[in-house]
mmCIF file of C-alpha atoms and ligand atoms in Angstrom:
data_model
loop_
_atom_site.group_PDB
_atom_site.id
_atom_site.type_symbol
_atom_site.label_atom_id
_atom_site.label_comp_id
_atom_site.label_asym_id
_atom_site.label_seq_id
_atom_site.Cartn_x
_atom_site.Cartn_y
_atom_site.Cartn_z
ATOM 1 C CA UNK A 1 283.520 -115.217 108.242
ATOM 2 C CA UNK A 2 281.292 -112.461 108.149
ATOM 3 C CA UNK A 3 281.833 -109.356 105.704
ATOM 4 C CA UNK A 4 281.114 -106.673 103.720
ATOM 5 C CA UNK A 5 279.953 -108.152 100.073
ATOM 6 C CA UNK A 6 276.219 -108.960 99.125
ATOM 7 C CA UNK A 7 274.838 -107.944 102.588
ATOM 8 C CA UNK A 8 271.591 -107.128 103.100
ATOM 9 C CA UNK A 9 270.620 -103.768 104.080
ATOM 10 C CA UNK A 10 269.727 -103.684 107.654
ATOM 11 C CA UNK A 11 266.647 -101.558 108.068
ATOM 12 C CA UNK A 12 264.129 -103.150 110.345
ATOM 13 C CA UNK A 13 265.557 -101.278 114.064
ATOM 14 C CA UNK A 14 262.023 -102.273 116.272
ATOM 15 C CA UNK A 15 262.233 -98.853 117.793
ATOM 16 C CA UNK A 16 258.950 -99.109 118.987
ATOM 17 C CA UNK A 17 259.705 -102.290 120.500
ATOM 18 C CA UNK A 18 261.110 -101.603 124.028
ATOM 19 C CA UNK A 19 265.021 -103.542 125.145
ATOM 20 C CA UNK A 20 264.061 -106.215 127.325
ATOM 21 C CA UNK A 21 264.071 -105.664 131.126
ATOM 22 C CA UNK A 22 265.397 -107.803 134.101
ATOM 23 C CA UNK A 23 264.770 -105.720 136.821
ATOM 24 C CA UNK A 24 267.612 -103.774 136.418
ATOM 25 C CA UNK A 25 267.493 -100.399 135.389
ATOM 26 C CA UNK A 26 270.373 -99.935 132.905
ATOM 27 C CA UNK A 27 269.547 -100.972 129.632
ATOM 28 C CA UNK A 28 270.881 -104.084 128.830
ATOM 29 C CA UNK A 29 272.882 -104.645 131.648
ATOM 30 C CA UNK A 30 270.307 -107.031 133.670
ATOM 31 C CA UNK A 31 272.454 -110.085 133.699
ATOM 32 C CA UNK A 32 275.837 -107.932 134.966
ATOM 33 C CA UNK A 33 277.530 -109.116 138.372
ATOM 34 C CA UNK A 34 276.554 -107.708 141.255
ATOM 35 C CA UNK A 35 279.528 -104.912 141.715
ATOM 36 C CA UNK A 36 279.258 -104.011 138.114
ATOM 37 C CA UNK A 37 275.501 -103.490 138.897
ATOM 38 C CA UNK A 38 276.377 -101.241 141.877
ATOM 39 C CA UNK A 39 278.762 -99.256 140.206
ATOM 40 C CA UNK A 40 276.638 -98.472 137.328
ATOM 41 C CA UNK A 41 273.891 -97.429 139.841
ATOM 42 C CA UNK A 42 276.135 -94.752 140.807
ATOM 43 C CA UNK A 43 276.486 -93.817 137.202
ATOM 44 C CA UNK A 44 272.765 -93.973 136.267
ATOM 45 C CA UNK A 45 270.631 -91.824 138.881
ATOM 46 C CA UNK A 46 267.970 -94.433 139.456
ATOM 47 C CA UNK A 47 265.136 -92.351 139.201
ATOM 48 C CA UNK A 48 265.671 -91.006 135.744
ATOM 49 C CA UNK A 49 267.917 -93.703 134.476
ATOM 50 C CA UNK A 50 270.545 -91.509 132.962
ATOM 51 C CA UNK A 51 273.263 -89.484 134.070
ATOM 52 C CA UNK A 52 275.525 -86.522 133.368
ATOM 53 C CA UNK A 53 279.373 -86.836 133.222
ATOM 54 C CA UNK A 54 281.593 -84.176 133.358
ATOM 55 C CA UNK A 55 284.818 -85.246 130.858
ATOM 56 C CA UNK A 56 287.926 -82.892 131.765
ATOM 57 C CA UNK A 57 290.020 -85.486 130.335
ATOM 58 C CA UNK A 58 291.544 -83.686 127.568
ATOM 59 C CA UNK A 59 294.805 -82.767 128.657
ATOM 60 C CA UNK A 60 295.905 -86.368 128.312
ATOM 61 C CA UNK A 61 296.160 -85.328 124.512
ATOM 62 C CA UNK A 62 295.983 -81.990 124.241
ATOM 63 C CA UNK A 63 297.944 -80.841 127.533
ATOM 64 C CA UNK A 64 296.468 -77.274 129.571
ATOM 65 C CA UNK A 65 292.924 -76.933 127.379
ATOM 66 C CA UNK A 66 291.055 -73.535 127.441
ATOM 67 C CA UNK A 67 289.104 -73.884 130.602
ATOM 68 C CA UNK A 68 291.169 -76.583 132.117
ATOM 69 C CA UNK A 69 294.256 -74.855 132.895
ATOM 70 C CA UNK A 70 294.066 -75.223 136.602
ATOM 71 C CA UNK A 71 291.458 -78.164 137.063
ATOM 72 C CA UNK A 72 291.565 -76.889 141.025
ATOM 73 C CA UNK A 73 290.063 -73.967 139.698
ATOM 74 C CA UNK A 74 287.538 -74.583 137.343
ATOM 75 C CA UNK A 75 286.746 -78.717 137.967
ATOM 76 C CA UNK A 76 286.286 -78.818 141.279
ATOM 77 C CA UNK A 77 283.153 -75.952 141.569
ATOM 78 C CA UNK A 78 281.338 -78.373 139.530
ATOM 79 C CA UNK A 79 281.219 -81.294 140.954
ATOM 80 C CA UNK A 80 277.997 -80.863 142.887
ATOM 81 C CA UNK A 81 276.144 -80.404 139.450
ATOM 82 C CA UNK A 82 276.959 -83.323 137.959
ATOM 83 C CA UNK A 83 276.769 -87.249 138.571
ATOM 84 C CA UNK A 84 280.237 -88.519 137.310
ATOM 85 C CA UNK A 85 283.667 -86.948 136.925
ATOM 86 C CA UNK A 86 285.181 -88.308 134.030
ATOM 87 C CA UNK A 87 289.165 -88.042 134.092
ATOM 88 C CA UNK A 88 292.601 -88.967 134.251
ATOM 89 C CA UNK A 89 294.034 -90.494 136.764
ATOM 90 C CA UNK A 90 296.903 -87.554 137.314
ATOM 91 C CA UNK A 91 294.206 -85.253 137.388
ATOM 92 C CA UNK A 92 291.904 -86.639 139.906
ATOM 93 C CA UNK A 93 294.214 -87.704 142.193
ATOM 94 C CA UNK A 94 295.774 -84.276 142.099
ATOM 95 C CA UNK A 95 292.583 -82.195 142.105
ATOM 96 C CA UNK A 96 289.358 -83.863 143.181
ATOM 97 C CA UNK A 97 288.872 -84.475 146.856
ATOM 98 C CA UNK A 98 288.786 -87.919 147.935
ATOM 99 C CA UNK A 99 285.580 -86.651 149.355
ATOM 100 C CA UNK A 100 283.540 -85.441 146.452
ATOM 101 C CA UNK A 101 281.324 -88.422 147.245
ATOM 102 C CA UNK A 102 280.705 -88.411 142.857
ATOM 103 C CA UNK A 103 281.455 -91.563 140.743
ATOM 104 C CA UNK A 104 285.015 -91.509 138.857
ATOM 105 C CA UNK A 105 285.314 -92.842 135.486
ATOM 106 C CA UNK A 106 288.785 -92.704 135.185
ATOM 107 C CA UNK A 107 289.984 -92.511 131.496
ATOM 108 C CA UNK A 108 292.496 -95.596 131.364
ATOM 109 C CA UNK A 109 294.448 -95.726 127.956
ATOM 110 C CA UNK A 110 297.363 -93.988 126.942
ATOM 111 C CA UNK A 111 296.774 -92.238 123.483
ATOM 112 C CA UNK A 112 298.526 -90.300 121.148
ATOM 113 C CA UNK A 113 298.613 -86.740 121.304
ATOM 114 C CA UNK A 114 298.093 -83.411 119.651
ATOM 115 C CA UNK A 115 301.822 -83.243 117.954
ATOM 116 C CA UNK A 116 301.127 -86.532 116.692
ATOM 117 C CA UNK A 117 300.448 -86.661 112.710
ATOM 118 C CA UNK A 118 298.002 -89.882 113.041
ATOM 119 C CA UNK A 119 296.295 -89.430 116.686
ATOM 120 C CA UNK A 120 294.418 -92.345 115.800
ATOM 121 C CA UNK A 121 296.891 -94.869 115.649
ATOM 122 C CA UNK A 122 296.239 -96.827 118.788
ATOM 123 C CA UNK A 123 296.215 -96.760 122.430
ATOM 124 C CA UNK A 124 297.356 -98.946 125.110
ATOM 125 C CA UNK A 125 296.417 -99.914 128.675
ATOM 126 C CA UNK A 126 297.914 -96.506 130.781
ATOM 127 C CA UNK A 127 296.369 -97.682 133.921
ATOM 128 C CA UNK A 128 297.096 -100.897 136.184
ATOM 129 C CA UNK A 129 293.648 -102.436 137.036
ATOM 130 C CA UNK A 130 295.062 -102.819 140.860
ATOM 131 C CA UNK A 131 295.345 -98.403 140.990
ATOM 132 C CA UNK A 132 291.978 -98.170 139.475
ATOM 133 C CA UNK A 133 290.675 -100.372 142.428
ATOM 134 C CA UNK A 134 292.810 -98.157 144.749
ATOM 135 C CA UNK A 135 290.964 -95.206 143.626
ATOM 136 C CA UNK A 136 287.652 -96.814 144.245
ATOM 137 C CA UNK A 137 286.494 -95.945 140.039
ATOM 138 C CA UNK A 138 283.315 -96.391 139.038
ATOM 139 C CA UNK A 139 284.079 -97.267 135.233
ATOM 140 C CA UNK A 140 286.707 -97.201 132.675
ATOM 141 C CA UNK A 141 286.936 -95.321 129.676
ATOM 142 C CA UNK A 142 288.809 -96.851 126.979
ATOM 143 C CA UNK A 143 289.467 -94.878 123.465
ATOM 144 C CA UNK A 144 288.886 -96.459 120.445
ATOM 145 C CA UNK A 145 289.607 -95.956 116.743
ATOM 146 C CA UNK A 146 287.030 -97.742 114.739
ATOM 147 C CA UNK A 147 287.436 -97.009 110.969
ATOM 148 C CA UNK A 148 291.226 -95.636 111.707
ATOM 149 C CA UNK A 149 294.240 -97.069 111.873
ATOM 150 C CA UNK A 150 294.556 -97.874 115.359
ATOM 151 C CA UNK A 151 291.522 -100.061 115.263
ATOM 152 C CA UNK A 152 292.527 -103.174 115.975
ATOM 153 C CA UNK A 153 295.077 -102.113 118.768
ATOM 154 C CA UNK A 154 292.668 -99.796 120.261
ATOM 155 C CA UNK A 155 290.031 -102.526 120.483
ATOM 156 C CA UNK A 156 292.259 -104.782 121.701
ATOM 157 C CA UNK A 157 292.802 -102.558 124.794
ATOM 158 C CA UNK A 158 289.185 -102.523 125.180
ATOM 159 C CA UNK A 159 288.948 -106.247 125.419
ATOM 160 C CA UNK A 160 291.349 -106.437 127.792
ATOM 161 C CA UNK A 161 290.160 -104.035 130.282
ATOM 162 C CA UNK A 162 286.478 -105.754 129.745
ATOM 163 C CA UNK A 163 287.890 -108.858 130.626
ATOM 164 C CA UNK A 164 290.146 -106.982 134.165
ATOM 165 C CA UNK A 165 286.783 -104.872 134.679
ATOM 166 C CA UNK A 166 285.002 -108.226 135.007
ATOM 167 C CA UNK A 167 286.937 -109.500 137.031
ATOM 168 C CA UNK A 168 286.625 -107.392 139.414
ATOM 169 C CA UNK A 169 282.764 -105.950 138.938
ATOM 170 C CA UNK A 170 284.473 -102.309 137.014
ATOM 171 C CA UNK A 171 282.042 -101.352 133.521
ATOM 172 C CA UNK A 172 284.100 -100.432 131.147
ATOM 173 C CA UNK A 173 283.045 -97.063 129.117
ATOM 174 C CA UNK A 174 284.093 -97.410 125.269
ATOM 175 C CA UNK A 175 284.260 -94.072 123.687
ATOM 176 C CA UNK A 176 283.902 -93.873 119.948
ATOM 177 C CA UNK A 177 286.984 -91.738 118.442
ATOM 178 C CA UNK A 178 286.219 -89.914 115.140
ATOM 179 C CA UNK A 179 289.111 -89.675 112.919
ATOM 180 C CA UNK A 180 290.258 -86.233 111.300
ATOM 181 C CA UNK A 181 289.223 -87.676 107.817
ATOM 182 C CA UNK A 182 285.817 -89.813 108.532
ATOM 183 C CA UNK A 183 282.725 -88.620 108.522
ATOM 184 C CA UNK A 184 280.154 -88.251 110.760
ATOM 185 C CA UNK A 185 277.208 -90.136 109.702
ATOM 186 C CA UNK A 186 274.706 -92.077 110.993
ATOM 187 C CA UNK A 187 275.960 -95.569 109.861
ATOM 188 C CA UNK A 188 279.549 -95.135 111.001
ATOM 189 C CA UNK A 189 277.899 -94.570 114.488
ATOM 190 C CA UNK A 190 275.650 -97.248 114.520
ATOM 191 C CA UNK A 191 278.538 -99.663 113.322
ATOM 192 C CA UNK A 192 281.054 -98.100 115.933
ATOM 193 C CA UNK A 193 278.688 -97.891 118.780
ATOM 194 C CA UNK A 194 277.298 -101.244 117.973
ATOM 195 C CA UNK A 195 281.355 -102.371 117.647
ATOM 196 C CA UNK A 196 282.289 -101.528 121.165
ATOM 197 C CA UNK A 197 278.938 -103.002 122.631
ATOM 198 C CA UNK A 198 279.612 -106.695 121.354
ATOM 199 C CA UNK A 199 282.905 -106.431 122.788
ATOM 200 C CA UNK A 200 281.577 -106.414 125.970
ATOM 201 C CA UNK A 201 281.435 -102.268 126.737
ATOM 202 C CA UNK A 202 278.603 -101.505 129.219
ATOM 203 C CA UNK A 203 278.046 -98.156 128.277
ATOM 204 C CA UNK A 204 279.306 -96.252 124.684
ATOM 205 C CA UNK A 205 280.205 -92.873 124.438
ATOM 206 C CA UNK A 206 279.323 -91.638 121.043
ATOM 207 C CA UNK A 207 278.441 -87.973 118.841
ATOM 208 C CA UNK A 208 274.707 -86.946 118.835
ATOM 209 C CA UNK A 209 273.790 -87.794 114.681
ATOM 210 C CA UNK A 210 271.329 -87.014 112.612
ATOM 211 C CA UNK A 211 268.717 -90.325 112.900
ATOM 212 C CA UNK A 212 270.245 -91.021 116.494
ATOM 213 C CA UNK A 213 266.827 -93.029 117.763
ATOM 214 C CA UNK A 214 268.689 -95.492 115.496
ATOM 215 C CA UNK A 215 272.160 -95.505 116.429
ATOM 216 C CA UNK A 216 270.144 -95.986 119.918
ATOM 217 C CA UNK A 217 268.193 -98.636 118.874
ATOM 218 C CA UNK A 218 270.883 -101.311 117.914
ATOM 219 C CA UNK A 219 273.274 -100.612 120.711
ATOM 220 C CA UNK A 220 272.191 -102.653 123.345
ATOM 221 C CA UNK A 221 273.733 -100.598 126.707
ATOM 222 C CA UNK A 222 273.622 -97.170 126.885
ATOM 223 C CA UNK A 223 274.853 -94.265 125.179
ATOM 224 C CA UNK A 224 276.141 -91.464 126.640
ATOM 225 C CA UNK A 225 276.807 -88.202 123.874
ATOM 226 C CA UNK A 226 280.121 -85.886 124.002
ATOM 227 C CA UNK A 227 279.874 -82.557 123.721
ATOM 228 C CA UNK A 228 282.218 -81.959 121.182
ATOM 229 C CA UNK A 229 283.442 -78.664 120.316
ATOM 230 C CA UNK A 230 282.100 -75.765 122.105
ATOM 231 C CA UNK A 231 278.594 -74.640 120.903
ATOM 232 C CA UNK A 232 276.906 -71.617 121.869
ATOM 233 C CA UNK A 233 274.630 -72.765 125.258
ATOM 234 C CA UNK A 234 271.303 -72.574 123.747
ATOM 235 C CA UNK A 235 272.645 -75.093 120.558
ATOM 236 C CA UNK A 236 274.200 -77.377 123.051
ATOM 237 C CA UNK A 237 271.321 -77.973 125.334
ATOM 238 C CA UNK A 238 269.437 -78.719 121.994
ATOM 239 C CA UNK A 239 271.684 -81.319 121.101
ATOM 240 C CA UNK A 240 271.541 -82.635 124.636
ATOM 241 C CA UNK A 241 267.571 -82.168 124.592
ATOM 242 C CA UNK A 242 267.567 -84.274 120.935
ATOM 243 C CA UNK A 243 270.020 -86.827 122.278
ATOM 244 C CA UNK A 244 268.359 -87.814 125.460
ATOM 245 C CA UNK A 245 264.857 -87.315 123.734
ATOM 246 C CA UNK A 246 266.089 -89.725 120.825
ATOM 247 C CA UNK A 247 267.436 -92.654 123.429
ATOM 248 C CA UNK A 248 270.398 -91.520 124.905
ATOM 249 C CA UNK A 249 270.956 -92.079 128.690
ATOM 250 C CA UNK A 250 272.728 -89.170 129.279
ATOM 251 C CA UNK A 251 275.538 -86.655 128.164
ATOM 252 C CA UNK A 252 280.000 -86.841 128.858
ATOM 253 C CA UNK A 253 280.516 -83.405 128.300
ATOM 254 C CA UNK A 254 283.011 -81.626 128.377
ATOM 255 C CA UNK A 255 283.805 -78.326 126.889
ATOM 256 C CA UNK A 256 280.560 -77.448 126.765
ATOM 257 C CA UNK A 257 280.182 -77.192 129.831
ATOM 258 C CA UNK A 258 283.634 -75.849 131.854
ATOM 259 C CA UNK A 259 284.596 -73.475 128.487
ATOM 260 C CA UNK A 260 280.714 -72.158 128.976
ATOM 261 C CA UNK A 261 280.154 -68.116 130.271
ATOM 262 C CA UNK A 262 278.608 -69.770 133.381
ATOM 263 C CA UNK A 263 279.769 -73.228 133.682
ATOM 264 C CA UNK A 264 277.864 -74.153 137.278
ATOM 265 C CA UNK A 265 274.491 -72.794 135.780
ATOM 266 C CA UNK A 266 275.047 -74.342 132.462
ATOM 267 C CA UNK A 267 275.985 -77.996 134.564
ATOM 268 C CA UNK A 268 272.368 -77.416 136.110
ATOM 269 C CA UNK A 269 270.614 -76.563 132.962
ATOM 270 C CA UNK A 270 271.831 -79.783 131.641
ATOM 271 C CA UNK A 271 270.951 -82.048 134.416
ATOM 272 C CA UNK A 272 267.836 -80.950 133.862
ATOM 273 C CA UNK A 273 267.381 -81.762 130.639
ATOM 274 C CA UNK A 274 268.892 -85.372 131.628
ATOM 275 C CA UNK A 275 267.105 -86.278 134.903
ATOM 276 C CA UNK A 276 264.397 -83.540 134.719
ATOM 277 C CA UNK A 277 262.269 -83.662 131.108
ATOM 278 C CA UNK A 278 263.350 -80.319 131.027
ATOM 279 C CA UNK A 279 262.896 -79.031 127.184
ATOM 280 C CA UNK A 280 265.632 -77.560 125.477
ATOM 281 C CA UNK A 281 263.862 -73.856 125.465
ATOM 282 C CA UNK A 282 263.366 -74.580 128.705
ATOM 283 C CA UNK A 283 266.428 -75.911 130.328
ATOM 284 C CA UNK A 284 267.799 -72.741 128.236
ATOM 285 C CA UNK A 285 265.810 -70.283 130.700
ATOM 286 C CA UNK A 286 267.003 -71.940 133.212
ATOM 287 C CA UNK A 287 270.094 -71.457 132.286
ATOM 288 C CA UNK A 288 269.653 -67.428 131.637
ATOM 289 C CA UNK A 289 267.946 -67.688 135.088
ATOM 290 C CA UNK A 290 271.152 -69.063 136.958
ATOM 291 C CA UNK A 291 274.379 -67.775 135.170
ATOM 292 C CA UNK A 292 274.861 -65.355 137.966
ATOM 293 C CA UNK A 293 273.729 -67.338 140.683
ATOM 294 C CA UNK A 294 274.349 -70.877 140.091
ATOM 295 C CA UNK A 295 273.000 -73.327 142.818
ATOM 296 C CA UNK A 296 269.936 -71.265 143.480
HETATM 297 C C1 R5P B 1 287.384 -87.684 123.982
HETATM 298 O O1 R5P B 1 287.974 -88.653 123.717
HETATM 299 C C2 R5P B 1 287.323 -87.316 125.359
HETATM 300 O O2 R5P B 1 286.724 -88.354 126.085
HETATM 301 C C3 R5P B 1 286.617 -86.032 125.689
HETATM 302 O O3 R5P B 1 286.571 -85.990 127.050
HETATM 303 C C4 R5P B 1 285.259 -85.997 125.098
HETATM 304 O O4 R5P B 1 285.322 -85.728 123.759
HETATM 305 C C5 R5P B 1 284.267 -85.110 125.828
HETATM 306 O O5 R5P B 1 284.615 -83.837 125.788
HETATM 307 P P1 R5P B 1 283.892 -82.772 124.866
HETATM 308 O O6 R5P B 1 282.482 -82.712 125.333
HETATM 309 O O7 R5P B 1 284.667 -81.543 125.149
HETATM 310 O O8 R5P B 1 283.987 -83.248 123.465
#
């Protein structure tokens, strides 16, 4: 059994050394079935490879949010900006139009929430596979706890939605939960991120890091970065700028975005840091450009 005593240390990550490629855009994913292929393609703009995800998932855990009060309201302006919505399911169904014509990644566990002393104690499977088919997703997200308590249930829940998302051609998203207490270093998120990919995830939400062309390098689908906490705009489109610059295919933000001045123009200045080659400075005058008239 593999473990911790009289390992090695790892250090030889062949950055320069490019992931192999079937024809198929998304990293590692060349040998996936045919409707997990398509699906991703509607994830990952083909052109650029990468994508930008909105996440207004939060009040699953932490109930009406500061920007998310009435998802109506502030969601559903968005949507043009971005490439995925990344939700609930009560939320979507309630307050995205069947005809936004944008990928869903529907977050699919059942966690534990704010009044909660241990929120990372585990998860379970909140959504039936045959509803997510119903609402036509383009990926699951499935929390996990790696490090915490809820480690082994949580990745439990990933396997088995890997193994229904197979089935039936869905990716599964696995999204690497930081516990109150753990820090935020560059090893945990290589483990974590690497964690989630040998389980079969096809793409890994993780934290932007310091030395994140490594955490990059060993995970063998793509990452996508969370926002996090909400940063003033010209910080956050450097992180996104570093992330995407350092390996990452694209951003799931959240608060960043819909908790921003100018949410629309900040969307934009994002997307084109992530499909454009936008710099940060630059995506940053874009964004001074459009926070009155977003679209233009
Ligand atoms: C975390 O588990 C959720 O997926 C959030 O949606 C995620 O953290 C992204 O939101 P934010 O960018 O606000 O951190």
């Amino acid at each position: 059994m593999a473990d911790n005593i009289g390992n090695r240390q790892s250090k030889e990550y062949y950055m320069d050394v490019p992931p192999p490629s079937d024809g198929f855009f998304v990293k590692g994913l060349g040998h996936s079935d045919w409707g997990i292929k398509n699906r991703l393609s509607r994830i990952f703009n083909p052109d650029s490879g990468n994508t930008v995800m909105l996440a207004f998932d939060h009040g699953y855990i932490m109930g009406p949010t500061s920007g998310l009060e009435r998802l109506d309201v502030t969601i559903a302006p968005l949507i043009p900006y971005v490439d995925v919505l990344m939700g609930t399911r009560g939320a979507v169904k309630t307050c995205i139009p069947p005809s936004a014509g944008k990928a869903i990644c529907l977050r699919a566990t059942y966690d534990t929430s704010v009044l909660f002393d241990d929120m990372t104690a585990g998860n379970g499977m909140g959504v039936d596979i045959e509803d997510a088919i119903r609402m036509n997703v383009s990926a699951l997200a499935v929390q996990t706890f790696i490090g915490s308590s809820g480690e082994r249930d949580s990745l439990g829940t990933l396997c088995r939605y890997i193994d229904v998302g197979d089935r039936y051609g869905i990716p599964v998203l696995g999204v690497v939960a930081v516990g109150k207490h753990m820090e935020r270093t560059t090893e945990f998120f290589m483990l974590a991120t690497r964690i989630l990919a040998e389980h079969g995830a096809s793409i890994v939400k993780t934290y932007y890091c310091d030395d994140f062309e490594k955490v990059a390098s060993v995970c063998p689908v793509p990452l996508v970065i969370a926002g996090g906490k909400k940063l003033p705009e010209d910080e956050a489109l450097t992180m996104a700028y570093r992330a995407i610059s350092e390996g990452a295919h694209g951003v799931d933000m959240g608060r960043n975005i819909f908790q921003s001045e100018a949410p629309a123009a900040m969307a934009q200045a994002i997307g084109k840091i992530v499909h454009h080659d936008f710099t940060d400075k630059e995506a940053y005058e874009y964004y001074l450009q459009h926070k009155e008239a977003p679209g233009e």
